[in-house]
Coordinates of C-alpha atoms in Angstrom, one line a residue:
X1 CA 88.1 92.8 124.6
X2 CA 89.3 89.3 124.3
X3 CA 91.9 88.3 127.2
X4 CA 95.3 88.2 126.1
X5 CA 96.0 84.1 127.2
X6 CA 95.4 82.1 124.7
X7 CA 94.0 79.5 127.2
X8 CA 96.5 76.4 125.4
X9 CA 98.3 75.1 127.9
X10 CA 99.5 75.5 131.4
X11 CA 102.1 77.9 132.7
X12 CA 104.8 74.7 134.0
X13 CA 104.6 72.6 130.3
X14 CA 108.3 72.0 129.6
X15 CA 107.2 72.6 125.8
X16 CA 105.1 76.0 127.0
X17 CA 106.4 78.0 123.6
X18 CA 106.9 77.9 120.0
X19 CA 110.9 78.3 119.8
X20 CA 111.7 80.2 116.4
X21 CA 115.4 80.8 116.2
X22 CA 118.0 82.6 114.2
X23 CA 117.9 80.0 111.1
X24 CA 113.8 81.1 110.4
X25 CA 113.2 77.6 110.9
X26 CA 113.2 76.9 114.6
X27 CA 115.8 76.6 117.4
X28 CA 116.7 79.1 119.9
X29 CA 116.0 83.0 119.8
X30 CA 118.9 85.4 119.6
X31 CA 120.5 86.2 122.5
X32 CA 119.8 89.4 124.5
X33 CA 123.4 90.9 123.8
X34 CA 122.6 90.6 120.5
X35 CA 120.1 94.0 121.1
X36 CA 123.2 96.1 121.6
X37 CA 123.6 98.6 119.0
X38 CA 125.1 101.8 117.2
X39 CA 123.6 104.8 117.6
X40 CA 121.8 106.0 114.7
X41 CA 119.6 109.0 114.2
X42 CA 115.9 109.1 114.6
X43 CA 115.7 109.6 111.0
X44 CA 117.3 106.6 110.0
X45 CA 115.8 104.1 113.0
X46 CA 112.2 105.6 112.0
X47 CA 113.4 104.3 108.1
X48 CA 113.8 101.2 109.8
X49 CA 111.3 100.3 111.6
X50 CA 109.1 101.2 108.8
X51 CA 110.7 98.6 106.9
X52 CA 110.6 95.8 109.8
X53 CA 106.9 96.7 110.8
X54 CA 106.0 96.9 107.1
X55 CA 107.4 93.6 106.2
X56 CA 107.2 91.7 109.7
X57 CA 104.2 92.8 109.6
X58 CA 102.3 90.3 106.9
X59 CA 102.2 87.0 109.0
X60 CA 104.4 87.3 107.0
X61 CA 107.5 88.9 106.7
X62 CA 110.2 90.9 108.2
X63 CA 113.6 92.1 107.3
X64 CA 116.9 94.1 109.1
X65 CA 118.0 97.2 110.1
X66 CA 120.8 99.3 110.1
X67 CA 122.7 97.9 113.0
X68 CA 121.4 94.0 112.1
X69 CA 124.4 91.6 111.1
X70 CA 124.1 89.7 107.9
X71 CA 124.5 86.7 109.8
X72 CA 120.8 87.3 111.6
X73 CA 119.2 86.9 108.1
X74 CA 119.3 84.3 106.1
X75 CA 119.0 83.1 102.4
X76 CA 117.7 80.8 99.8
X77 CA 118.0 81.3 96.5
X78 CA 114.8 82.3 94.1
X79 CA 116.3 82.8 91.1
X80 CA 115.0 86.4 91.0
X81 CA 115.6 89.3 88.1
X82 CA 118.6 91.2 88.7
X83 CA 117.3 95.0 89.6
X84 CA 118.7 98.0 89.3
X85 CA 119.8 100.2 91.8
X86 CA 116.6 102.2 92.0
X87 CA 113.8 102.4 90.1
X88 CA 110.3 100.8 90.5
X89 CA 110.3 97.0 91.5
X90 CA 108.5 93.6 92.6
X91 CA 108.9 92.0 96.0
X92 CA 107.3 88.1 96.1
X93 CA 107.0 87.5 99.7
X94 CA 105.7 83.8 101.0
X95 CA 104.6 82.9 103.9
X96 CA 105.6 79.2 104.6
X97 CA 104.2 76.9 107.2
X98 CA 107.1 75.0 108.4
X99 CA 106.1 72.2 111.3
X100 CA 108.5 69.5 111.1
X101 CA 110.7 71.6 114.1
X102 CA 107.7 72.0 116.6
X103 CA 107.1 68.8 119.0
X104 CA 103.7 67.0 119.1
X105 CA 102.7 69.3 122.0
X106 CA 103.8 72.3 121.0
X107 CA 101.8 71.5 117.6
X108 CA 98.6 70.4 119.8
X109 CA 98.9 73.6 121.8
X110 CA 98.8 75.3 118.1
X111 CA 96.0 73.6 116.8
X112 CA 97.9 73.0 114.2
X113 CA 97.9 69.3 112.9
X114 CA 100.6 66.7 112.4
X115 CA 101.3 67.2 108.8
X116 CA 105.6 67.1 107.5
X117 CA 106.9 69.2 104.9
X118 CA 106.6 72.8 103.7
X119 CA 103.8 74.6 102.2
X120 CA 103.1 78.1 101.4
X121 CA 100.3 79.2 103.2
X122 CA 100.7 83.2 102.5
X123 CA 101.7 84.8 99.1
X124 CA 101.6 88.5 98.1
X125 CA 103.6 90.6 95.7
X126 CA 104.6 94.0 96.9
X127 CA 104.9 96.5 94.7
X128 CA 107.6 99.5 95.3
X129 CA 106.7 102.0 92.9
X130 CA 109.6 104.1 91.1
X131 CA 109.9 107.3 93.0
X132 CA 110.1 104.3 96.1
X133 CA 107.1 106.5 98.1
X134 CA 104.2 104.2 97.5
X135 CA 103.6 100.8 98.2
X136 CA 100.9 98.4 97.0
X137 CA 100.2 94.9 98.3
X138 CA 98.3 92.1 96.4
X139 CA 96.9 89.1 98.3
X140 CA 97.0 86.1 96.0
X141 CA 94.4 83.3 97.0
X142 CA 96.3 80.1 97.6
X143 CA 93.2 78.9 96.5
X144 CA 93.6 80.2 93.2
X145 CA 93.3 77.5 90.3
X146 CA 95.9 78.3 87.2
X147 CA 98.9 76.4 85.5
X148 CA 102.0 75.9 87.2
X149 CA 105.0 76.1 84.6
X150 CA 106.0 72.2 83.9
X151 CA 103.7 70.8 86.4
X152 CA 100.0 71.3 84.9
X153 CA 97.2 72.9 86.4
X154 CA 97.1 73.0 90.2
X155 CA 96.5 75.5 93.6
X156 CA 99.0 78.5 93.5
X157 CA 100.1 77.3 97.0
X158 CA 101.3 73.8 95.2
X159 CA 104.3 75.6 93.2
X160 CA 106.4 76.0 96.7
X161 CA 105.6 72.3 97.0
X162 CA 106.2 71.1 93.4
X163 CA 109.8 73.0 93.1
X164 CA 110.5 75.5 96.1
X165 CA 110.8 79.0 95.9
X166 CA 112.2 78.9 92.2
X167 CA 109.0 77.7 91.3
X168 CA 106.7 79.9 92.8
X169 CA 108.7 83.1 91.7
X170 CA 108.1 81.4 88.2
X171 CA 104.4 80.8 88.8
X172 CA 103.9 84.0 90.0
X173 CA 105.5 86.1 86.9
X174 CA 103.9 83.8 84.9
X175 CA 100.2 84.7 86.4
X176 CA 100.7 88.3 87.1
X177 CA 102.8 89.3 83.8
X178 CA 105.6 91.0 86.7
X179 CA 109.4 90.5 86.7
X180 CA 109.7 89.7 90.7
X181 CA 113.1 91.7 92.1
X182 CA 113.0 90.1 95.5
X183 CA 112.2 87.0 97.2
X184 CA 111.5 87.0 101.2
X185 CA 110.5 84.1 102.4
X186 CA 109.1 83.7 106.2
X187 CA 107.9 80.9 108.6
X188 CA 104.5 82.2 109.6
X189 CA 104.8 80.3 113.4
X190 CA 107.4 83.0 113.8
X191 CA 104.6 85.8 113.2
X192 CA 103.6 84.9 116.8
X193 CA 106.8 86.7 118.6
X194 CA 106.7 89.3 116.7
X195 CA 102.8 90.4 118.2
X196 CA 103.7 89.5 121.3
X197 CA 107.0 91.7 121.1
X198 CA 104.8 94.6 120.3
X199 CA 102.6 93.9 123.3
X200 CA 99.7 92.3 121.5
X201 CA 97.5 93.4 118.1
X202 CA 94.2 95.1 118.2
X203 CA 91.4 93.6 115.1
X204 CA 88.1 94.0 114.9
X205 CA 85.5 91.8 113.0
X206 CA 82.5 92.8 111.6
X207 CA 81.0 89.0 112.1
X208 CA 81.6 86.4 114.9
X209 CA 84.1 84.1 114.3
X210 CA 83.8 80.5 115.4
X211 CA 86.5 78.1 114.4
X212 CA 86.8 75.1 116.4
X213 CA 89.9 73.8 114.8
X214 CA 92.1 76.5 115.8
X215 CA 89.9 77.4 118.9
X216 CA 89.5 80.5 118.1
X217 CA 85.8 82.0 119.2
X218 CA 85.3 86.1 118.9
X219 CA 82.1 87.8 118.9
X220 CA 81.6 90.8 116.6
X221 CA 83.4 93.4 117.6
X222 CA 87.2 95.0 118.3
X223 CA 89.7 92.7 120.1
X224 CA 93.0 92.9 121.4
X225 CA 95.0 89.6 120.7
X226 CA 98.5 88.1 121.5
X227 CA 100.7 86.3 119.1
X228 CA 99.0 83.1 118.9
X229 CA 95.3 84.5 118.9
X230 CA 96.5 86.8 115.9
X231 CA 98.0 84.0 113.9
X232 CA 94.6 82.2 114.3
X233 CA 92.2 85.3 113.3
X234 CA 95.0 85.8 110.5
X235 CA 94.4 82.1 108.8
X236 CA 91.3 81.4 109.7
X237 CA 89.1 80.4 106.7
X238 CA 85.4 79.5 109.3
X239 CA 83.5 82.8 107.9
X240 CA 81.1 83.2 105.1
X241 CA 84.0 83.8 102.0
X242 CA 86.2 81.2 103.2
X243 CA 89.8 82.3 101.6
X244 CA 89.1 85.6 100.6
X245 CA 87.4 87.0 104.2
X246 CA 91.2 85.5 105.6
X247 CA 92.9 87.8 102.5
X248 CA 90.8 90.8 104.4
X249 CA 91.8 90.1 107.8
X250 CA 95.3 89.8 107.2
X251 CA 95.8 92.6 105.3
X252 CA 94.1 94.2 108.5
X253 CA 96.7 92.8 110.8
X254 CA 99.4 94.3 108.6
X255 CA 98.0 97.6 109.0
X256 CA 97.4 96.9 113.1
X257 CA 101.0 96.0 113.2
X258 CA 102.5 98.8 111.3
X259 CA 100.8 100.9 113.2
X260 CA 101.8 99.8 116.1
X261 CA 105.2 99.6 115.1
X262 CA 105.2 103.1 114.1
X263 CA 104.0 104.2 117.2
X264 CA 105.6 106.5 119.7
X265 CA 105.2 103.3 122.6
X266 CA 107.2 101.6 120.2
X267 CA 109.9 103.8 119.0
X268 CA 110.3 105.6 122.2
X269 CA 110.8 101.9 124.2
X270 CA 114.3 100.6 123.5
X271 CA 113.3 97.6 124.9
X272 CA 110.1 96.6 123.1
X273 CA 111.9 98.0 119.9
X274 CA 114.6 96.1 120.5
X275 CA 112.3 92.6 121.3
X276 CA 110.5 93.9 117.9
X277 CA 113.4 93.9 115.5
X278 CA 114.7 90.3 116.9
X279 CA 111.1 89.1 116.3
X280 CA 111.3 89.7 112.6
X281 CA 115.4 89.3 112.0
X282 CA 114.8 85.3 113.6
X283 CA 111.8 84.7 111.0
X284 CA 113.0 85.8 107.3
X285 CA 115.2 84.3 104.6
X286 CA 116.1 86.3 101.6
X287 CA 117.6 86.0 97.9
X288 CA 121.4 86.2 97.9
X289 CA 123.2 89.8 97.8
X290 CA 119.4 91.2 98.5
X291 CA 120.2 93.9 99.6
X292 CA 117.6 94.8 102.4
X293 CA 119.5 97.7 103.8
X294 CA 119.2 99.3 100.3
X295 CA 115.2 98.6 100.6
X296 CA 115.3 100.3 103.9
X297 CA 116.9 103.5 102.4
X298 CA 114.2 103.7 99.5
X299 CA 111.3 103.0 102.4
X300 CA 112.3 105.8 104.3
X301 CA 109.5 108.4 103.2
X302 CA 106.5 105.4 103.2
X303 CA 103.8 105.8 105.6
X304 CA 100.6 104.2 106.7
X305 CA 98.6 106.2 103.8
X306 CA 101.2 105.3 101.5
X307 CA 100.6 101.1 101.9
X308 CA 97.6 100.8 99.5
X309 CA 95.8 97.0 99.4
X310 CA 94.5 96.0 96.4
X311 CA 92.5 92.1 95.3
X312 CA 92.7 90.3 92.6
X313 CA 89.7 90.3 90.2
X314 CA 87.7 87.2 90.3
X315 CA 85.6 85.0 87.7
X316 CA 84.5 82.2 89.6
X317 CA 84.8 81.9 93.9
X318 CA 83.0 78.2 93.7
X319 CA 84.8 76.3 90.9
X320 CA 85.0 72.6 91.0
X321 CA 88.5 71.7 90.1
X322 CA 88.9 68.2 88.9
X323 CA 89.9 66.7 91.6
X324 CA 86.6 67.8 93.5
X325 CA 88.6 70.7 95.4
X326 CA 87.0 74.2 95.6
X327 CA 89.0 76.4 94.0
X328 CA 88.9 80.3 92.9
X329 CA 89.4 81.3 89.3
X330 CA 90.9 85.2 88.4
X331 CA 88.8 87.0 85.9
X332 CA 92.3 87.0 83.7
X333 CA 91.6 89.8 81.4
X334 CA 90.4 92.3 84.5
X335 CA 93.9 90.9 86.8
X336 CA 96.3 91.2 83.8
X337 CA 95.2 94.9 83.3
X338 CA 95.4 95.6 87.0
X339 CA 98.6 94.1 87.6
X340 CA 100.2 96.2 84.6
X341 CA 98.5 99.5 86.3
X342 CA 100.6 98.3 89.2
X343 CA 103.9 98.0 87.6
X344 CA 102.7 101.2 85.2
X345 CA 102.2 102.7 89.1
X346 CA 99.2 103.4 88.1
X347 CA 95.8 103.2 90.8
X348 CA 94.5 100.2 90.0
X349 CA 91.5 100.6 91.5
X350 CA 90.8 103.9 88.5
X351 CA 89.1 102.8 85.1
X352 CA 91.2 102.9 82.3
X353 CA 90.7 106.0 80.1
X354 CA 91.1 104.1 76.6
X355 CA 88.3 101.8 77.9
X356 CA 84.8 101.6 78.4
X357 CA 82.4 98.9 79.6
X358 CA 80.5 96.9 76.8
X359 CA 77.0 98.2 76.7
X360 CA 75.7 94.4 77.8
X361 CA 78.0 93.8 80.3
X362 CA 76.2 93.3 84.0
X363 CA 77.2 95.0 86.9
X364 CA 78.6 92.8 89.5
X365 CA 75.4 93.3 92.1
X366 CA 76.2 94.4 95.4
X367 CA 75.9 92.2 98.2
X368 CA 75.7 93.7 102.4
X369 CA 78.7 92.0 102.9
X370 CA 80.1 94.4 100.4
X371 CA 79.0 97.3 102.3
X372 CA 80.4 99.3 105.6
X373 CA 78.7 101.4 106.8
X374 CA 78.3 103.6 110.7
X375 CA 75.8 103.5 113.2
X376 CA 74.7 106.5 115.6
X377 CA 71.7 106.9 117.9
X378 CA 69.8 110.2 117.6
X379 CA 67.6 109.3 119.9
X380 CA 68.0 109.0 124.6
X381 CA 66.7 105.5 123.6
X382 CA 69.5 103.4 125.5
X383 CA 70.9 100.5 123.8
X384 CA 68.6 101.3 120.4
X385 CA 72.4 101.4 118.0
X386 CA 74.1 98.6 119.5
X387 CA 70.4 96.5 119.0
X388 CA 70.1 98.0 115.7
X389 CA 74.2 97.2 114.9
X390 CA 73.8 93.2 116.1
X391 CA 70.8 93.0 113.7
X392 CA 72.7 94.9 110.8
X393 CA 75.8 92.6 111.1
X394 CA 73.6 89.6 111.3
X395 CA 72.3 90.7 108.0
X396 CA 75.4 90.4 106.5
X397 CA 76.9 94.5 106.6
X398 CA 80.2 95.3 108.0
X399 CA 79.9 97.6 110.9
X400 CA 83.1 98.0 113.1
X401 CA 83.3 99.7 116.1
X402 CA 81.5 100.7 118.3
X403 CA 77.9 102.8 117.7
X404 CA 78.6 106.2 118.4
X405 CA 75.9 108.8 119.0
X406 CA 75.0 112.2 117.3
X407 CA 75.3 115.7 119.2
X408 CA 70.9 116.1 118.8
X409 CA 68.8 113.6 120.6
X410 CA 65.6 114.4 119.1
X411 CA 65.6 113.0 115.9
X412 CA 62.2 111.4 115.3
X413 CA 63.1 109.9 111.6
X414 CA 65.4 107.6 110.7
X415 CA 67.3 108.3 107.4
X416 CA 70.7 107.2 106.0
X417 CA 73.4 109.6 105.1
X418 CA 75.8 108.8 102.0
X419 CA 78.8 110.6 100.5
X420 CA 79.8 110.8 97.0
X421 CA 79.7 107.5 94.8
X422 CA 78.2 105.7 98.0
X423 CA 74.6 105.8 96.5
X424 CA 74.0 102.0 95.5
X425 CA 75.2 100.7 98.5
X426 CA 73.2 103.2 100.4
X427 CA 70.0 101.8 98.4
X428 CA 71.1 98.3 99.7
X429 CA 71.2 99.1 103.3
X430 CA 67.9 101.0 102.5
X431 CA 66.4 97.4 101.5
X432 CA 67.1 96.2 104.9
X433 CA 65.3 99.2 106.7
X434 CA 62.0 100.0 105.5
X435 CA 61.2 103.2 106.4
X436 CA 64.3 104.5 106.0
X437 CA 64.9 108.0 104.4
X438 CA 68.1 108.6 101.8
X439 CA 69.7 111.5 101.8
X440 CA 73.0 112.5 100.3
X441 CA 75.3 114.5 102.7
X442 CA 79.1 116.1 102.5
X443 CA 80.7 113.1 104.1
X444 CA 82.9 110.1 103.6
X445 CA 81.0 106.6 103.5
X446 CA 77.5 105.5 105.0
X447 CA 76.1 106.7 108.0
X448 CA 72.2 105.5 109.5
X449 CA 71.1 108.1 112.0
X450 CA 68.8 106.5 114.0
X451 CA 65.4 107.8 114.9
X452 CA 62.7 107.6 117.8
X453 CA 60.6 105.2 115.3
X454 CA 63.2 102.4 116.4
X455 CA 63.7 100.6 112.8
X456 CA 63.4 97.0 112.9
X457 CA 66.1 95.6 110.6
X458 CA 64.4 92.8 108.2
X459 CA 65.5 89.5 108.0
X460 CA 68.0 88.9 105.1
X461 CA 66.2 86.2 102.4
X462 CA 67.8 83.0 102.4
X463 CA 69.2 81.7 99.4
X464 CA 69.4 78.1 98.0
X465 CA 72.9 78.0 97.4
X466 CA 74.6 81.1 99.0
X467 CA 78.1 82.0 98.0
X468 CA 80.5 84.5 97.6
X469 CA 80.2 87.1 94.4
X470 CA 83.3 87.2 92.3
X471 CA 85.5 90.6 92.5
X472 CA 85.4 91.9 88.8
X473 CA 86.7 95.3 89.1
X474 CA 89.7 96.1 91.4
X475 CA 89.3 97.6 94.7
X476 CA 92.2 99.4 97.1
X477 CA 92.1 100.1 100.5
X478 CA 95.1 102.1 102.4
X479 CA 96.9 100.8 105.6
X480 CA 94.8 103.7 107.2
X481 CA 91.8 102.6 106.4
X482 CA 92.2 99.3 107.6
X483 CA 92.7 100.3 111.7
X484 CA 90.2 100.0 113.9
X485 CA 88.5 102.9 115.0
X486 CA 88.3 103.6 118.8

């Protein structure tokens, strides 16, 4: 477990906090008698909450409640589609890094550089499908190289920059082929009171993470974090795949937050619910007459398993652009299709029945970093799965939490038990422990039951010029799926 200071300063600095006020820009936080309230019925502040964690939630965003003023909220103007009053429909939500209110040693304590102005450093499009009980999120790279409407080709993140948040609505219907209904735009430093209002954020990283800009330094493992720690381990970029390991982790702290904010410690503490739902009110700004009480009502029957994550297909994860910037390309054909599954609510992540793969089309090959898998020691051989985990994650293989063991302690072989469409990725783990026995089981994912002939895991080969594969064929992931086991 990581300690919950974030070590940045001392105690007595008259500058000791970041100060994100009622405007979502800065200034002072709401005041306490502010938290007063209506009752309401458990129904409706369960509907609630749900919308605040889900939203707050995305370093990201956040929105009202029932009882929330107008007044606590406030809006800028996007230029979005006119919705109807229910039906399926597109949220653009931006995260913006906003420094220009933070004093030099509030921005030192931050790690976060000197640099004026506004730029988005977050941008996903939430999708709300029509019977309002499922939600899918979409993580766009902000290093993603396409044409801004009227400004040429340029980074996604540039379109905020180029002509605000009219702009990058524009940009965005323009690359995804969806009519955006809502705008919410949030000042990520604001992200930081909500964690800490929910009493920290628990992560866990399948590789270490050492990223001396932000001072952020975890080991392998699970970790619980405060607010600033989780806005570091949520933009951090210092692992192997750059951009789109940081589109994994946040998508992770979206799911840590909601549920924590779903939890009975939560919902059952006035208090910390209270702190929670200030949090997020003092962050957001939203398109005029949007309506958020309105969203609320149709979130009311969402839940963790209903938030479904979903990437973007990708052609090229090392272009040049010509500028000499490293920039993504989508694979436009394969993100066109999946984006109309999502507003068709359809799984993206399903083949489309009308279609099938071109005989000489290549499989994208599967790489360990691709593939998560369990570890459990079959054997009274002390310390032989958390050995055998360290060498598996240095490999390159996600394994989170900890090594557990299995009820028989005589196992003698080592083998590897897969579930249903788990066999390729089984084969690679296979590759990287000779000796190894396959064997297909009734289970969910990849399990290696370890044996008293103590596997050595190999060595991965080096490669002249390593880099990330490019996503062809969507993948999705539920808010479930993304917590970290205990």
């Amino acid at each position: 477990m990581s300690k919950r200071g974030d070590g940045m300063g001392d105690p007595g600095e008259e500058d000791g906090g970041v100060l994100v006020g009622g405007d979502a820009y800065g200034g002072v936080k709401l005041s306490p008698a502010r938290t007063r309230k209506p009752r309401r019925s458990a129904k409706a502040r369960r509907r609630n909450v749900i919308l605040a964690g889900f939203l707050s939630s995305c370093v990201l965003v956040t929105t009202g409640v029932v009882w929330a003023t107008p007044r606590q909220i406030g809006t800028v103007d996007a230029g979005v589609t006119a919705r109807s009053s229910s039906g399926a429909e597109n949220i653009l939500l931006v995260g913006v890094d906003k420094r220009d209110d933070l004093t030099r040693q509030q921005q030192n304590r931050l790690k976060l550089g000197r640099e004026a102005g506004q730029r988005t450093d977050t941008m996903m499009v939430i999708h709300l499908s029509e019977d309002h009980k499922k939600v899918t999120v979409v993580s766009l790279p902000r290093d993603t190289w396409l044409t801004i409407p009227g400004k040429g080709d340029h980074k996604i993140n540039s379109a905020y920059q180029f002509g605000g948040p009219k702009l990058a609505k524009q940009t965005v219907e323009a690359a995804t082929g969806l009519e955006i209904n809502r705008y919410i735009e949030v000042n990520i430093l604001g992200f930081i009171d909500v964690v800490d209002s929910l009493g920290g954020v628990t992560v866990c990283t399948p590789v270490p993470i050492d990223d001396t800009k932000i001072a952020l330094n975890l080991p392998a493992g699970t970790h619980q974090l405060n607010g600033v720690q989780a806005l570091g381990y949520a933009r951090t970029r210092a692992t192997a795949r750059s951009d789109l390991d940081r589109i994994d982790r946040q998508q992770q702290v979206i799911s840590a937050l909601l549920n924590r904010a779903l939890s009975a410690d939560t919902l059952a503490n006035p208090g910390k619910l209270a702190s929670f739902v200030n949090s997020t009110l003092s962050t957001v700004k939203v398109d005029p007459d949007d309506g958020l009480l309105g969203l609320a009502t149709q979130l009311r029957d969402v839940s963790l398993g209903d938030v479904k994550f979903a990437e973007v297909p990708l052609a090229d994860v090392d272009f040049k652009t010509p500028t000499g910037e490293s920039a993504v390309l989508w694979d436009k054909a394969a993100a066109r299709e999946m984006f109309r599954k999502i507003g068709a609510d359809e799984d993206p992540a399903k083949p489309t029945a009308s279609t099938s793969p071109k005989p000489s089309a290549k499989p994208t090959a599967l790489a360990p970093g691709d593939v998560t898998l369990k570890v459990k020691n079959g054997t009274l051989i002390t310390g032989l799965a958390a050995r055998t985990k360290e060498a598996l994650v240095a490999y390159g293989f996600k394994v989170p939490g900890k090594p557990g063991n299995t009820s028989k302690k005589d196992y003698k072989q080592t083998f590897i038990r897969y579930g249903a469409g788990m066999e390729q990725s089984a084969k690679l783990v296979a590759t990287a422990i000779p000796g190894a026995e396959l064997r297909a089981a009734d289970i969910d994912g990849i399990e290696l039951i370890l044996g008293s002939d103590q596997p050595k895991v190999q060595q991965r080969k080096s490669t002249a010029t390593p880099s990330a594969k490019p996503s062809v064929t969507p993948t999705t992931k539920t808010a479930m799926e993304n917590i970290c086991k205990k």
